[in-house]
Tab-separated table of C-alpha atoms in Angstrom:
chain	number	residue	atom	x	y	z
A	1	MET	CA	-240.574	-104.623	-52.214
A	2	GLU	CA	-239.858	-100.688	-52.273
A	3	THR	CA	-236.176	-101.702	-52.059
A	4	TRP	CA	-236.081	-104.103	-55.026
A	5	LEU	CA	-237.922	-101.361	-57.294
A	6	SER	CA	-235.537	-98.692	-56.004
A	7	TYR	CA	-232.591	-101.028	-57.697
A	8	ARG	CA	-231.598	-99.895	-61.658
A	9	LEU	CA	-229.952	-102.621	-64.156
A	10	THR	CA	-226.618	-100.433	-63.693
A	11	ASP	CA	-226.665	-101.341	-60.111
A	12	LEU	CA	-225.959	-104.893	-60.624
A	13	LEU	CA	-223.250	-104.778	-62.935
A	14	MET	CA	-220.201	-106.349	-61.330
A	15	PHE	CA	-217.652	-104.902	-63.939
A	16	SER	CA	-216.373	-102.053	-65.968
A	17	PRO	CA	-216.516	-101.346	-69.807
A	18	ALA	CA	-212.573	-101.681	-69.855
A	19	ILE	CA	-212.924	-105.052	-67.795
A	20	TYR	CA	-215.221	-106.556	-70.084
A	21	VAL	CA	-212.970	-105.383	-73.179
A	22	ARG	CA	-210.490	-107.132	-71.327
A	23	LEU	CA	-212.209	-110.240	-71.101
A	24	PHE	CA	-212.407	-110.496	-75.050
A	25	GLU	CA	-208.564	-109.854	-74.917
A	26	ARG	CA	-207.986	-112.733	-72.651
A	27	VAL	CA	-210.121	-115.081	-74.706
A	28	ASN	CA	-208.333	-114.114	-77.666
A	29	ASP	CA	-204.816	-114.320	-76.246
A	30	ALA	CA	-205.366	-117.929	-74.992
A	31	LEU	CA	-206.881	-118.845	-78.661
A	32	TRP	CA	-203.896	-117.423	-80.516
A	33	PRO	CA	-202.818	-118.975	-82.951
A	34	GLY	CA	-205.753	-121.043	-83.233
A	35	HIS	CA	-207.535	-118.345	-84.900
A	36	VAL	CA	-206.320	-119.632	-88.026
A	37	LEU	CA	-208.162	-122.536	-87.699
A	38	LEU	CA	-211.194	-121.233	-86.619
A	39	ALA	CA	-211.146	-119.166	-89.855
A	40	ALA	CA	-210.838	-122.140	-92.000
A	41	LEU	CA	-213.620	-124.145	-89.696
A	42	SER	CA	-215.710	-121.298	-90.305
A	43	VAL	CA	-215.294	-121.185	-94.072
A	44	ALA	CA	-216.002	-125.116	-94.409
A	45	MET	CA	-219.089	-124.682	-92.624
A	46	LEU	CA	-219.936	-122.318	-95.122
A	47	VAL	CA	-219.110	-124.070	-97.914
A	48	LEU	CA	-220.637	-127.523	-96.394
A	49	ALA	CA	-223.903	-125.611	-95.583
A	50	GLY	CA	-224.003	-124.465	-99.067
A	51	SER	CA	-223.528	-128.025	-100.800
A	52	ARG	CA	-225.926	-130.413	-102.192
A	53	THR	CA	-225.175	-133.280	-100.114
A	54	HIS	CA	-227.042	-134.428	-97.106
A	55	VAL	CA	-223.593	-135.425	-95.119
A	56	ALA	CA	-222.098	-131.777	-95.833
A	57	HIS	CA	-225.538	-130.203	-94.084
A	58	ARG	CA	-224.796	-132.801	-91.079
A	59	LEU	CA	-221.414	-131.663	-90.961
A	60	ALA	CA	-222.039	-128.040	-91.529
A	61	ALA	CA	-224.618	-128.273	-88.347
A	62	ALA	CA	-222.008	-129.992	-86.074
A	63	LEU	CA	-219.446	-127.183	-86.730
A	64	LEU	CA	-221.793	-124.972	-85.950
A	65	ALA	CA	-222.765	-126.978	-82.861
A	66	ILE	CA	-219.118	-127.028	-81.700
A	67	ALA	CA	-218.754	-123.492	-82.444
A	68	TRP	CA	-221.563	-122.718	-79.215
A	69	GLY	CA	-219.903	-125.162	-77.225
A	70	TRP	CA	-216.456	-123.646	-77.333
A	71	VAL	CA	-218.230	-120.569	-76.478
A	72	ALA	CA	-219.899	-121.738	-73.595
A	73	TRP	CA	-216.816	-123.477	-72.252
A	74	ARG	CA	-214.138	-120.818	-72.902
A	75	PHE	CA	-215.867	-117.569	-73.180
A	76	PHE	CA	-218.111	-118.081	-70.320
A	77	GLY	CA	-215.677	-119.763	-67.886
A	78	LEU	CA	-213.620	-116.693	-68.035
A	79	TYR	CA	-216.584	-114.563	-67.961
A	80	ALA	CA	-217.695	-116.294	-64.611
A	81	GLN	CA	-214.445	-114.344	-62.989
A	82	ILE	CA	-216.602	-110.896	-63.187
A	83	ASN	CA	-220.035	-112.389	-63.589
A	84	LEU	CA	-221.758	-114.672	-61.488
A	85	ALA	CA	-224.735	-115.415	-63.693
A	86	ALA	CA	-221.709	-116.438	-66.488
A	87	PRO	CA	-222.264	-120.175	-65.539
A	88	TRP	CA	-226.063	-119.795	-66.570
A	89	PHE	CA	-225.199	-118.469	-69.901
A	90	ALA	CA	-222.795	-121.158	-70.282
A	91	VAL	CA	-225.624	-123.822	-69.862
A	92	LEU	CA	-228.037	-121.641	-72.154
A	93	PHE	CA	-224.852	-121.954	-74.908
A	94	ALA	CA	-224.420	-125.339	-74.320
A	95	GLY	CA	-227.914	-126.162	-74.557
A	96	GLN	CA	-227.828	-124.460	-78.208
A	97	ALA	CA	-225.077	-126.695	-78.990
A	98	VAL	CA	-227.139	-129.884	-77.897
A	99	MET	CA	-229.703	-128.811	-80.126
A	100	LEU	CA	-227.755	-128.183	-83.196
A	101	LEU	CA	-225.928	-131.583	-82.823
A	102	ALA	CA	-229.552	-132.949	-82.724
A	103	LEU	CA	-229.966	-131.310	-85.928
A	104	ALA	CA	-227.260	-132.511	-87.049
A	105	ALA	CA	-227.606	-136.345	-86.132
A	106	PHE	CA	-231.293	-136.739	-86.439
A	107	GLY	CA	-232.242	-133.549	-88.909
A	108	PRO	CA	-231.695	-132.110	-92.079
A	109	GLY	CA	-228.661	-130.658	-90.712
A	110	LEU	CA	-227.444	-127.160	-91.945
A	111	ALA	CA	-228.737	-126.406	-95.626
A	112	LEU	CA	-228.628	-123.144	-96.945
A	113	ALA	CA	-231.209	-121.957	-99.665
A	114	ARG	CA	-230.450	-119.403	-102.489
A	115	PRO	CA	-231.736	-115.954	-101.549
A	116	GLN	CA	-235.278	-115.647	-102.799
A	117	ARG	CA	-237.615	-114.628	-99.881
A	118	PRO	CA	-237.229	-111.305	-97.744
A	119	ARG	CA	-236.231	-113.636	-94.822
A	120	HIS	CA	-233.548	-115.257	-96.817
A	121	TRP	CA	-231.925	-111.962	-97.793
A	122	LEU	CA	-232.095	-110.877	-93.815
A	123	GLY	CA	-230.352	-114.178	-92.968
A	124	LEU	CA	-227.647	-113.374	-95.386
A	125	GLY	CA	-226.752	-109.971	-94.157
A	126	LEU	CA	-226.952	-111.110	-90.571
A	127	ALA	CA	-224.495	-114.080	-91.265
A	128	LEU	CA	-222.341	-111.607	-93.043
A	129	TRP	CA	-222.297	-109.359	-90.088
A	130	GLY	CA	-221.751	-111.991	-87.580
A	131	LEU	CA	-219.004	-114.105	-89.457
A	132	ALA	CA	-217.027	-110.744	-90.757
A	133	LEU	CA	-218.695	-107.525	-89.906
A	134	HIS	CA	-219.166	-107.504	-86.289
A	135	PRO	CA	-215.187	-107.384	-85.331
A	136	ILE	CA	-214.446	-104.620	-88.168
A	137	ALA	CA	-217.345	-102.833	-86.847
A	138	TRP	CA	-215.844	-103.096	-83.364
A	139	LEU	CA	-212.366	-102.015	-84.479
A	140	ALA	CA	-213.738	-99.009	-86.669
A	141	GLY	CA	-215.097	-98.118	-83.111
A	142	GLY	CA	-211.842	-97.610	-81.395
A	143	ARG	CA	-211.726	-101.405	-79.973
A	144	PRO	CA	-208.093	-102.432	-79.997
A	145	LEU	CA	-207.186	-105.610	-82.384
A	146	ALA	CA	-206.611	-108.031	-79.264
A	147	GLY	CA	-210.033	-107.400	-78.328
A	148	THR	CA	-211.986	-108.503	-81.320
A	149	GLU	CA	-215.087	-110.308	-81.112
A	150	LEU	CA	-214.931	-113.132	-83.401
A	151	PHE	CA	-217.622	-115.860	-84.524
A	152	ALA	CA	-217.091	-119.008	-82.449
A	153	VAL	CA	-214.967	-116.983	-79.886
A	154	ALA	CA	-217.346	-114.092	-78.608
A	155	PRO	CA	-220.966	-114.978	-77.916
A	156	ASP	CA	-222.519	-111.948	-79.908
A	157	PRO	CA	-221.150	-112.477	-83.157
A	158	THR	CA	-221.697	-116.367	-82.914
A	159	ALA	CA	-225.423	-115.669	-82.116
A	160	ILE	CA	-225.780	-113.110	-84.950
A	161	ALA	CA	-224.152	-115.372	-87.252
A	162	THR	CA	-226.256	-118.477	-86.046
A	163	ILE	CA	-229.833	-116.412	-86.303
A	164	GLY	CA	-228.952	-115.387	-90.027
A	165	LEU	CA	-227.859	-119.008	-90.897
A	166	LEU	CA	-230.957	-120.332	-89.504
A	167	LEU	CA	-232.982	-117.842	-91.445
A	168	MET	CA	-231.421	-118.790	-94.819
A	169	ALA	CA	-231.415	-122.728	-94.401
A	170	ARG	CA	-233.835	-125.022	-95.280
A	171	VAL	CA	-235.382	-126.213	-91.790
A	172	PRO	CA	-238.709	-128.240	-92.487
A	173	ARG	CA	-241.572	-128.551	-89.450
A	174	ARG	CA	-241.540	-131.666	-87.791
A	175	GLY	CA	-245.279	-132.289	-87.343
A	176	CYS	CA	-246.647	-129.375	-84.865
A	177	LEU	CA	-242.999	-128.331	-83.742
A	178	PRO	CA	-241.433	-125.405	-85.622
A	179	LEU	CA	-237.754	-126.365	-85.494
A	180	ARG	CA	-236.400	-122.844	-86.898
A	181	GLY	CA	-238.262	-121.160	-84.011
A	182	ILE	CA	-237.199	-123.476	-81.283
A	183	LEU	CA	-233.718	-123.160	-82.486
A	184	LEU	CA	-233.752	-119.193	-82.827
A	185	ALA	CA	-234.936	-118.748	-79.456
A	186	LEU	CA	-231.651	-119.132	-77.297
A	187	PRO	CA	-229.494	-116.711	-79.628
A	188	VAL	CA	-232.383	-114.366	-79.545
A	189	ALA	CA	-232.765	-114.505	-75.977
A	190	TRP	CA	-228.626	-114.236	-75.516
A	191	LEU	CA	-228.709	-110.933	-77.644
A	192	SER	CA	-231.250	-109.594	-75.658
A	193	ILE	CA	-229.386	-110.159	-72.413
A	194	SER	CA	-226.533	-108.695	-74.144
A	195	ALA	CA	-227.717	-105.852	-75.159
A	196	LEU	CA	-229.002	-105.015	-71.598
A	197	THR	CA	-225.330	-105.368	-70.656
A	198	TRP	CA	-223.989	-102.657	-72.958
A	199	TRP	CA	-226.697	-100.539	-71.950
A	200	ALA	CA	-226.143	-100.558	-68.401
A	201	LEU	CA	-221.984	-100.292	-69.146
A	202	LEU	CA	-222.669	-97.558	-71.174
A	203	THR	CA	-224.854	-95.753	-69.147
A	204	ALA	CA	-223.720	-96.627	-66.006
């Protein structure tokens, strides 16, 4: 027991910061020039979520589900080469994709409300960060353009934007089930894991 307690989080790392950044470069390189289509789908998701038709809201939720599914398959498929826990993270993202598909098929979809409450404004800020400002912040910090973290490509901006969109969305309760809280749980869990990973990388 004392042996296990002697381990630090940094002792569990299997890669360096440079190798981790290289992972994002590989993901982007494999996707290019699909980034153009990705940007178009992201804009389409926002337009659909902000529209007034129920069908559009369902399509918006489906597009968000596709983003989570793509990250589960593509990003974590490569991440598994340097992190043995990556397949479990992929399951987490695939699970979120399934729940968002259920929201599209059986729920209200993704319908954005006008910012009125503090929750809405917080959601707007997080959505903007995940969709646009997150990659800019990394570039400003010295990250090479090829290693930019993008929504629907990298897990962090995808989770951040999703939290923002869900805070802005009209998600009614289903009986005693708090759907918004359920849908927020996995993105928050991932960001906690990511924060611990970056803390370990930067303090190793």
